[in-house]
Short mmCIF file of C-alpha atoms and ligand atoms in Angstrom, two decimals:
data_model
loop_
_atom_site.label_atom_id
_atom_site.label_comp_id
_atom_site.label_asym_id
_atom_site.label_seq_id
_atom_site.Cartn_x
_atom_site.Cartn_y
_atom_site.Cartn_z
CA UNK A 206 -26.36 52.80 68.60
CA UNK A 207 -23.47 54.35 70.27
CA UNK A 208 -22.07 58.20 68.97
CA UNK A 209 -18.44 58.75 70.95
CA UNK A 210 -17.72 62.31 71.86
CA UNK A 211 -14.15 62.84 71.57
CA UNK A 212 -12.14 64.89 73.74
CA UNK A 213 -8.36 65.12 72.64
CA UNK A 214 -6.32 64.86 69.33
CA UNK A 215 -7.76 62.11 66.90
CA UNK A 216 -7.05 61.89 63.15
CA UNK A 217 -9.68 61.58 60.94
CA UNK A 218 -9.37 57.90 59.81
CA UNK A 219 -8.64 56.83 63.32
CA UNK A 220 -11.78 58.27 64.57
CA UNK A 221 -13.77 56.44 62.00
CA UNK A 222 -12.49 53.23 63.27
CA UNK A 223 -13.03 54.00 66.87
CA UNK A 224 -16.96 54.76 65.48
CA UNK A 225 -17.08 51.92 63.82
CA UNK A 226 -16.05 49.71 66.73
CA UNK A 227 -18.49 51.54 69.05
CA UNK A 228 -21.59 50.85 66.30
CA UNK A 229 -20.80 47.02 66.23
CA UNK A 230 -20.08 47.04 70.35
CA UNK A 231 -23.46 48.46 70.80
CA UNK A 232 -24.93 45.48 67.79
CA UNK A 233 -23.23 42.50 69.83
CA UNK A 234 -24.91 43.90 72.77
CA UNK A 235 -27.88 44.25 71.67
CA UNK A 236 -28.09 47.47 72.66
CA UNK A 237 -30.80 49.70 69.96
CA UNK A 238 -31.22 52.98 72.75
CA UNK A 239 -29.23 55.64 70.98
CA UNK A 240 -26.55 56.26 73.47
CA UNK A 241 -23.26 58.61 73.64
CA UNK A 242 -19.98 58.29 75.19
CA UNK A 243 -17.50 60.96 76.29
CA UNK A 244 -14.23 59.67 75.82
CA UNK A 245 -11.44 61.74 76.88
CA UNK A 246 -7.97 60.88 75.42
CA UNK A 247 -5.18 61.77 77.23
CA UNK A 248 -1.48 60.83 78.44
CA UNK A 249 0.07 58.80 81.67
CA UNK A 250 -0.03 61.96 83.91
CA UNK A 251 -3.75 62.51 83.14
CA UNK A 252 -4.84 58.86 83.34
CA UNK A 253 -3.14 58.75 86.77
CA UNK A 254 -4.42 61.84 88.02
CA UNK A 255 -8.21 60.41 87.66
CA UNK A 256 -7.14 56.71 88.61
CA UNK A 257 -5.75 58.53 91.93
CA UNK A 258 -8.89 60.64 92.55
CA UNK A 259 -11.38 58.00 91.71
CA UNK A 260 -10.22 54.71 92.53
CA UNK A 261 -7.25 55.66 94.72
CA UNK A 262 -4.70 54.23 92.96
CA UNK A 263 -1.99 56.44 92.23
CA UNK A 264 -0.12 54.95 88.91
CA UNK A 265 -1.54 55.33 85.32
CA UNK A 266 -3.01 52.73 83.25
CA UNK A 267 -4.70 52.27 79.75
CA UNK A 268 -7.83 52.78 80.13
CA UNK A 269 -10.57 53.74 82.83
CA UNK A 270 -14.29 53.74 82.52
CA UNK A 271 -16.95 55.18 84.62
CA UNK A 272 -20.65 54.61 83.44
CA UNK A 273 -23.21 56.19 83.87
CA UNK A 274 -25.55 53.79 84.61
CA UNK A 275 -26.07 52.82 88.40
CA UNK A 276 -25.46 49.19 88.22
CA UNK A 277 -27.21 46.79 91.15
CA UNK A 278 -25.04 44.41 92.52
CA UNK A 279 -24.21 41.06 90.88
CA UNK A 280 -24.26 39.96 87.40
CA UNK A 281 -25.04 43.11 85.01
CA UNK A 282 -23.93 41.70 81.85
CA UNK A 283 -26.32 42.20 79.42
CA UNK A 284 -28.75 44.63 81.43
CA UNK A 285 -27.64 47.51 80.01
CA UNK A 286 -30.53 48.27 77.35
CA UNK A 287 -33.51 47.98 79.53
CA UNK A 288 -31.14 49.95 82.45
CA UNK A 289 -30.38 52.44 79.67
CA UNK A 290 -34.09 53.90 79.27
CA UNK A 291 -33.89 55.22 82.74
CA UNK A 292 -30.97 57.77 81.59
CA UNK A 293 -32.70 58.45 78.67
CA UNK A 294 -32.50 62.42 77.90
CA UNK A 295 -35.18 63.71 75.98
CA UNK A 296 -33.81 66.89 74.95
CA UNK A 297 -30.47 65.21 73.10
CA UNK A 298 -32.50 62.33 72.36
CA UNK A 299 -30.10 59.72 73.66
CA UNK A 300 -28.81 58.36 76.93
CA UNK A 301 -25.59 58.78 78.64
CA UNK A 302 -23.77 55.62 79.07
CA UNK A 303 -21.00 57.26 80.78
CA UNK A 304 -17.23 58.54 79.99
CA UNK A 305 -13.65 56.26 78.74
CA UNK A 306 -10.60 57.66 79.39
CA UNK A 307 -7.42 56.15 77.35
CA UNK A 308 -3.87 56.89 77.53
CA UNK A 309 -2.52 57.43 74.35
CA UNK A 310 1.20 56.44 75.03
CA UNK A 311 -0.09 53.23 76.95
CA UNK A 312 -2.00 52.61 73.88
CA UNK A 313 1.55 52.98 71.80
CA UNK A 314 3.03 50.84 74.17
CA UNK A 315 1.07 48.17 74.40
CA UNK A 316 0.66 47.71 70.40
CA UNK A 317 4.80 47.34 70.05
CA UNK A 318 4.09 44.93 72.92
CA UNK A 319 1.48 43.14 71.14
CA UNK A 320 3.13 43.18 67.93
CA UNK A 321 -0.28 44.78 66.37
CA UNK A 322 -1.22 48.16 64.62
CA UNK A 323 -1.66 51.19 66.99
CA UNK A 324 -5.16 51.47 65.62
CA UNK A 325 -6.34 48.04 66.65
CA UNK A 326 -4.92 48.67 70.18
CA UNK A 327 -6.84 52.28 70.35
CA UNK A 328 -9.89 50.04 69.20
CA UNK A 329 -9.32 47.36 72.22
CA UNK A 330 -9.13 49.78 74.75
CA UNK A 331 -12.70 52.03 73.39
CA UNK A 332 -14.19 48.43 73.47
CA UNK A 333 -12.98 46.99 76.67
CA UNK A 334 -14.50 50.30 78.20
CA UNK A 335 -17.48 50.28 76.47
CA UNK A 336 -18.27 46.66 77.85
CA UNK A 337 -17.71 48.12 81.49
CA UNK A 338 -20.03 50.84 80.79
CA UNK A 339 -22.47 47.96 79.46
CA UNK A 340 -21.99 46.62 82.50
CA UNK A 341 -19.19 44.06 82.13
CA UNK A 342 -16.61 43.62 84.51
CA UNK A 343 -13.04 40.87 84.80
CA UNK A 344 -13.23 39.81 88.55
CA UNK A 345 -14.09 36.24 88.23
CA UNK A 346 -12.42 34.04 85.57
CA UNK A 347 -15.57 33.22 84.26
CA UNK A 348 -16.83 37.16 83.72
CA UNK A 349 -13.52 37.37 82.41
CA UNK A 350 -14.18 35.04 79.46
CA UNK A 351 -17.56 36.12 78.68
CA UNK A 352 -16.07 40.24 78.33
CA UNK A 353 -13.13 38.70 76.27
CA UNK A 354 -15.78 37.08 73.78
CA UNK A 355 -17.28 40.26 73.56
CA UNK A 356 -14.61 42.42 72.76
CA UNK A 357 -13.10 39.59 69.91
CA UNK A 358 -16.55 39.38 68.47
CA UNK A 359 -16.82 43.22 68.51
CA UNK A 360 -13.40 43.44 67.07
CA UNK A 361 -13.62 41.00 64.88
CA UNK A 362 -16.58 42.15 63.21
CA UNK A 363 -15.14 45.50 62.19
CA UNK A 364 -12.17 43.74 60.82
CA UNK A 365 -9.70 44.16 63.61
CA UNK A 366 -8.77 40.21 64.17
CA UNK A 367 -6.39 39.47 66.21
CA UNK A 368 -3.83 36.69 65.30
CA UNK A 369 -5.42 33.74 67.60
CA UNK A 370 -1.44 32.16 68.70
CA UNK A 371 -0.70 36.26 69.40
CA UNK A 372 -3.52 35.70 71.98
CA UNK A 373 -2.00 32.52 72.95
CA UNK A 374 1.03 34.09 73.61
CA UNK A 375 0.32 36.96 74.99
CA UNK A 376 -2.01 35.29 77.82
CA UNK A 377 0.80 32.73 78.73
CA UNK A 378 3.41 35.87 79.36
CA UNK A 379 0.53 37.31 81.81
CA UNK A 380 -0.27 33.73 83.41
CA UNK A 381 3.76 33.88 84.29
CA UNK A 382 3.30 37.50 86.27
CA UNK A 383 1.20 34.72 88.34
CA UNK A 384 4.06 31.87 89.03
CA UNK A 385 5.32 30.87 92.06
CA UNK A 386 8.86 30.49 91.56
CA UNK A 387 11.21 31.27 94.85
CA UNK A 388 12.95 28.41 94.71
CA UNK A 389 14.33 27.99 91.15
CA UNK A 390 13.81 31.56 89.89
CA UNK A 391 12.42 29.59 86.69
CA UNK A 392 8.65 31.81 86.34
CA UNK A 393 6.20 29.78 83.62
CA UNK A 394 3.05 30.55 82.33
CA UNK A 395 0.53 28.82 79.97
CA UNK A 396 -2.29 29.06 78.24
CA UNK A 397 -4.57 26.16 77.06
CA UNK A 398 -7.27 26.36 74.46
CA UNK A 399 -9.69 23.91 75.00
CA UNK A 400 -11.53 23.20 71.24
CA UNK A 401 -14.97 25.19 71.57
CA UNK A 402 -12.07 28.43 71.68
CA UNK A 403 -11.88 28.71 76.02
CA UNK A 404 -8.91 29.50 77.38
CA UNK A 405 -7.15 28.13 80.77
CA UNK A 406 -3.77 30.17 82.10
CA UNK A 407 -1.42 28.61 84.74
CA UNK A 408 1.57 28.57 86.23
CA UNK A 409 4.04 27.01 87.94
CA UNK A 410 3.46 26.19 91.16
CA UNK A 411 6.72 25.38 93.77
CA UNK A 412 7.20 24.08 97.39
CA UNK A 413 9.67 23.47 99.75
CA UNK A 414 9.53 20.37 99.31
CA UNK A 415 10.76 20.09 96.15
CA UNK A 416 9.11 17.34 94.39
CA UNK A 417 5.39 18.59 95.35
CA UNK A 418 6.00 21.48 92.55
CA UNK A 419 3.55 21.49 89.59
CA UNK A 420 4.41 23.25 86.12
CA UNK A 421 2.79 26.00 84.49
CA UNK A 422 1.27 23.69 81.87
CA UNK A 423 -0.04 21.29 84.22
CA UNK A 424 -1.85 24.06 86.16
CA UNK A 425 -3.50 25.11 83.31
CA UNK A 426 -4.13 21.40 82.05
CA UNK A 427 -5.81 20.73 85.28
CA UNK A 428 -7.88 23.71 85.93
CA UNK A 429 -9.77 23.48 82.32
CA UNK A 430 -10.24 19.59 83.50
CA UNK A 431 -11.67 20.34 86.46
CA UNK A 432 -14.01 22.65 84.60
CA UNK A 433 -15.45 19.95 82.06
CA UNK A 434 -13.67 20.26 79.24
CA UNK A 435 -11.82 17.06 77.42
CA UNK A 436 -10.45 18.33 74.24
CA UNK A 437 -8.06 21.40 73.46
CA UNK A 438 -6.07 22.42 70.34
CA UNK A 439 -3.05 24.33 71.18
CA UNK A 440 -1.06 25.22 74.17
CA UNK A 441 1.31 28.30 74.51
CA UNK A 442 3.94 28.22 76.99
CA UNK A 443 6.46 31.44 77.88
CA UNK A 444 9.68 31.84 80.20
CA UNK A 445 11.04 34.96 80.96
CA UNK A 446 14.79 32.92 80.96
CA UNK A 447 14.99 30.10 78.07
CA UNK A 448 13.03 28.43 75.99
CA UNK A 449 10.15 26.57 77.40
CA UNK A 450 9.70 23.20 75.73
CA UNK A 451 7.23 21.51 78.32
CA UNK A 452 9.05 18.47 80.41
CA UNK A 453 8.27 14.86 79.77
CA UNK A 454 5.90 14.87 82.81
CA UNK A 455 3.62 17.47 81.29
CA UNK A 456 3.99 16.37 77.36
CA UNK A 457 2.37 12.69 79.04
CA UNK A 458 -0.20 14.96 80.56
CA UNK A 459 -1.29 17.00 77.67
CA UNK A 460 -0.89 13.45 75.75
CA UNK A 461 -3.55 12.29 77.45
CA UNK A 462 -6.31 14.53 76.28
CA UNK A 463 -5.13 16.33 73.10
CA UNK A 464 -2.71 14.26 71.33
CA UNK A 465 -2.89 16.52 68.47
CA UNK A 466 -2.09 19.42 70.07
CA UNK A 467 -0.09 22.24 68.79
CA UNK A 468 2.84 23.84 70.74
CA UNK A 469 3.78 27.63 71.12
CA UNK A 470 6.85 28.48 73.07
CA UNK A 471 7.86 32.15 73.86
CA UNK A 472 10.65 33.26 75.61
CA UNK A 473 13.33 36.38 76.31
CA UNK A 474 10.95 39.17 75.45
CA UNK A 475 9.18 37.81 72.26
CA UNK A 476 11.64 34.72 71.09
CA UNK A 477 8.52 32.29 69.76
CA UNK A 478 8.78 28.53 68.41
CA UNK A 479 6.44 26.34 67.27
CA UNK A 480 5.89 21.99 67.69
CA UNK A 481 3.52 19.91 67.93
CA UNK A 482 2.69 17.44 70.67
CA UNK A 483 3.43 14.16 68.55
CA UNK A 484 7.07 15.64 67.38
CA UNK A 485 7.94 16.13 71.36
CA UNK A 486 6.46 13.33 72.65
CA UNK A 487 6.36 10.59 69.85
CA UNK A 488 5.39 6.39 70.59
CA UNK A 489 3.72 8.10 73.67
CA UNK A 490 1.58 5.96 76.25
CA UNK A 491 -1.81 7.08 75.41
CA UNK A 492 -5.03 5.29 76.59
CA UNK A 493 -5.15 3.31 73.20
CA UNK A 494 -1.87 1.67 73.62
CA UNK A 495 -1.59 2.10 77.85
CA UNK A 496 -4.31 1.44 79.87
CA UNK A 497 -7.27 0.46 77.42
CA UNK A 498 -4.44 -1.93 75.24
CA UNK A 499 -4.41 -3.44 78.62
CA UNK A 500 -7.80 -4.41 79.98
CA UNK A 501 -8.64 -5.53 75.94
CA UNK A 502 -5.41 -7.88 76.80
CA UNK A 503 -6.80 -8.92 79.97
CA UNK A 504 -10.13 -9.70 78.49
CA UNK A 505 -9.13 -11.61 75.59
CA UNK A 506 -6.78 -13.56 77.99
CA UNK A 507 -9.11 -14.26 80.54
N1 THU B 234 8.54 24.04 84.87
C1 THU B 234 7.33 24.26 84.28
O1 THU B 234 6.50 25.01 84.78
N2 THU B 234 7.06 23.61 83.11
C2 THU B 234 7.91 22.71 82.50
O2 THU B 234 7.53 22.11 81.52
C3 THU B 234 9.26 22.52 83.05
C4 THU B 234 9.56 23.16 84.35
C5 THU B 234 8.81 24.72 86.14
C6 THU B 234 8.84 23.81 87.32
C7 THU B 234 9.71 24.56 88.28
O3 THU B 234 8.92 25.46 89.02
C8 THU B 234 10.65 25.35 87.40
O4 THU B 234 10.09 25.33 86.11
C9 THU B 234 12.08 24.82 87.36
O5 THU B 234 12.10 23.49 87.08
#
């Protein structure tokens, strides 16, 4: 059970929410100790000021998190209960799990960005703290994934679901921060969902030698390969210059492993279309009618 302790301007209703999302944070974790959390709410100047004095970096962001708990090294996720007895207080009856500071403009910002309410945004950034403080953290891809479940399954269970192609989207306009693009100026980015609901970013990928460049989609096609997975449902793809319909070379790709695959393009700031794999890329060679059509030819031949 998590009780927030709220330091700024919050409505009512809005602080409600933010309880709620706490309460069902602290469920998905598993976490029963009753527990408090300052947060602090403040603006871009604020948020910078502590980003400079704690972490040295002198430029506000949305949210920062400092818990309380004195995490070992390595993989904390999920430790926080059992590490959360040893800060337990006796005279408030509840541990400190530490203190969340948000920027309220970022938070503004970022839902126009996102196309969602302002509340669901405020409710993203308490939660994506809160993990921290459980002892979640975003450095490896994989860590990445498993704080992202969190924070949908905490969301989602207090009613705050995201649209799942807004994810899409929004994860294929980051993965094109990432391209490498000096030669054409053309920046992509993807984002693959494989079926159990993982997703795989890319991006493009150029050389000076021209021909050795790799697309945005493929990147992403070929990382969530390489990591064992066979089957994926939808693909978004963004540009910041036109749209991105993928080239022949990549529709063949994705062919290969999710024929049925749905399309989301994005482009110019928030320009989005929709296809499907079979509309851009129909009679394809796939390995029913390519390269298993012909070894069942060779055998019945031979
Ligand atoms: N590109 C992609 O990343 N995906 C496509 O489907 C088409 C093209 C990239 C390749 C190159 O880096 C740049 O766009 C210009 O062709």
């Amino acid at each position: 059970m998590i009780r927030l302790l709220i330091d700024g301007d919050l409505p009512d209703s809005q602080y409600d929410v933010l309880q709620a999302a706490a309460r069902h944070a602290a469920t998905v974790e598993g976490v029963m100790t009753p527990c408090y959390v300052q947060v602090v709410l403040t603006d871009d100047r604020g948020i910078a000021a502590l980003n400079t004095a704690h972490r040295g970096i002198n430029r506000p962001t949305d949210v920062l998190s400092f818990p309380s708990i004195d995490y070992p090294a390595g993989d904390t996720a999920g430790q926080a209960e059992q590490l959360l007895l040893e800060e337990w207080d006796a005279d408030l009856g509840a541990s400190f799990l530490g203190d969340i500071i948000i920027s309220l403009p970022r938070a503004r910002e970022q839902a126009t960005q996102y196309g969602h309410p302002y509340e669901r945004e405020l409710c993203y950034l308490l939660v994506h703290g809160l993990f921290h403080l459980m002892g979640y953290d975003h450095q490896m891809e994989e860590d990445k994934r498993n704080m992202r479940h969190k924070e949908e399954e905490t969301l989602g269970g207090i009613g705050q679901i995201r649209n799942m192609d807004d994810v899409l989207l929004q994860a294929a306009r980051e993965a094109m921060k990432t391209a490498y693009a000096p030669y054409s100026g053309f920046r992509v980015g993807a984002c693959l969902q494989a079926e159990d609901g993982t997703l795989y970013t890319g991006c493009n990928v150029e050389n000076a030698s021209f021909g050795l460049t790799n697309c945005g989609e493929r990147t992403a096609v070929f990382k969530a390969i390489s990591e064992g997975k066979r089957r994926f449902s939808a693909i978004a793809i963004a540009a910041d210059q036109h749209a991105p319909w993928p080239c022949g070379a990549c529709r063949q790709v994705l062919s290969e492993f999710a024929p049925d695959l749905r399309v989301l393009i994005t482009w110019d700031d928030g320009q989005v279309a929709e296809s499907t794999l079979k509309d851009l890329l129909p009679h394809s060679f796939s390995p029913a009618t390519g390269a298993d059509a012909h070894l069942l030819g060779k055998e019945r031949h031979g």
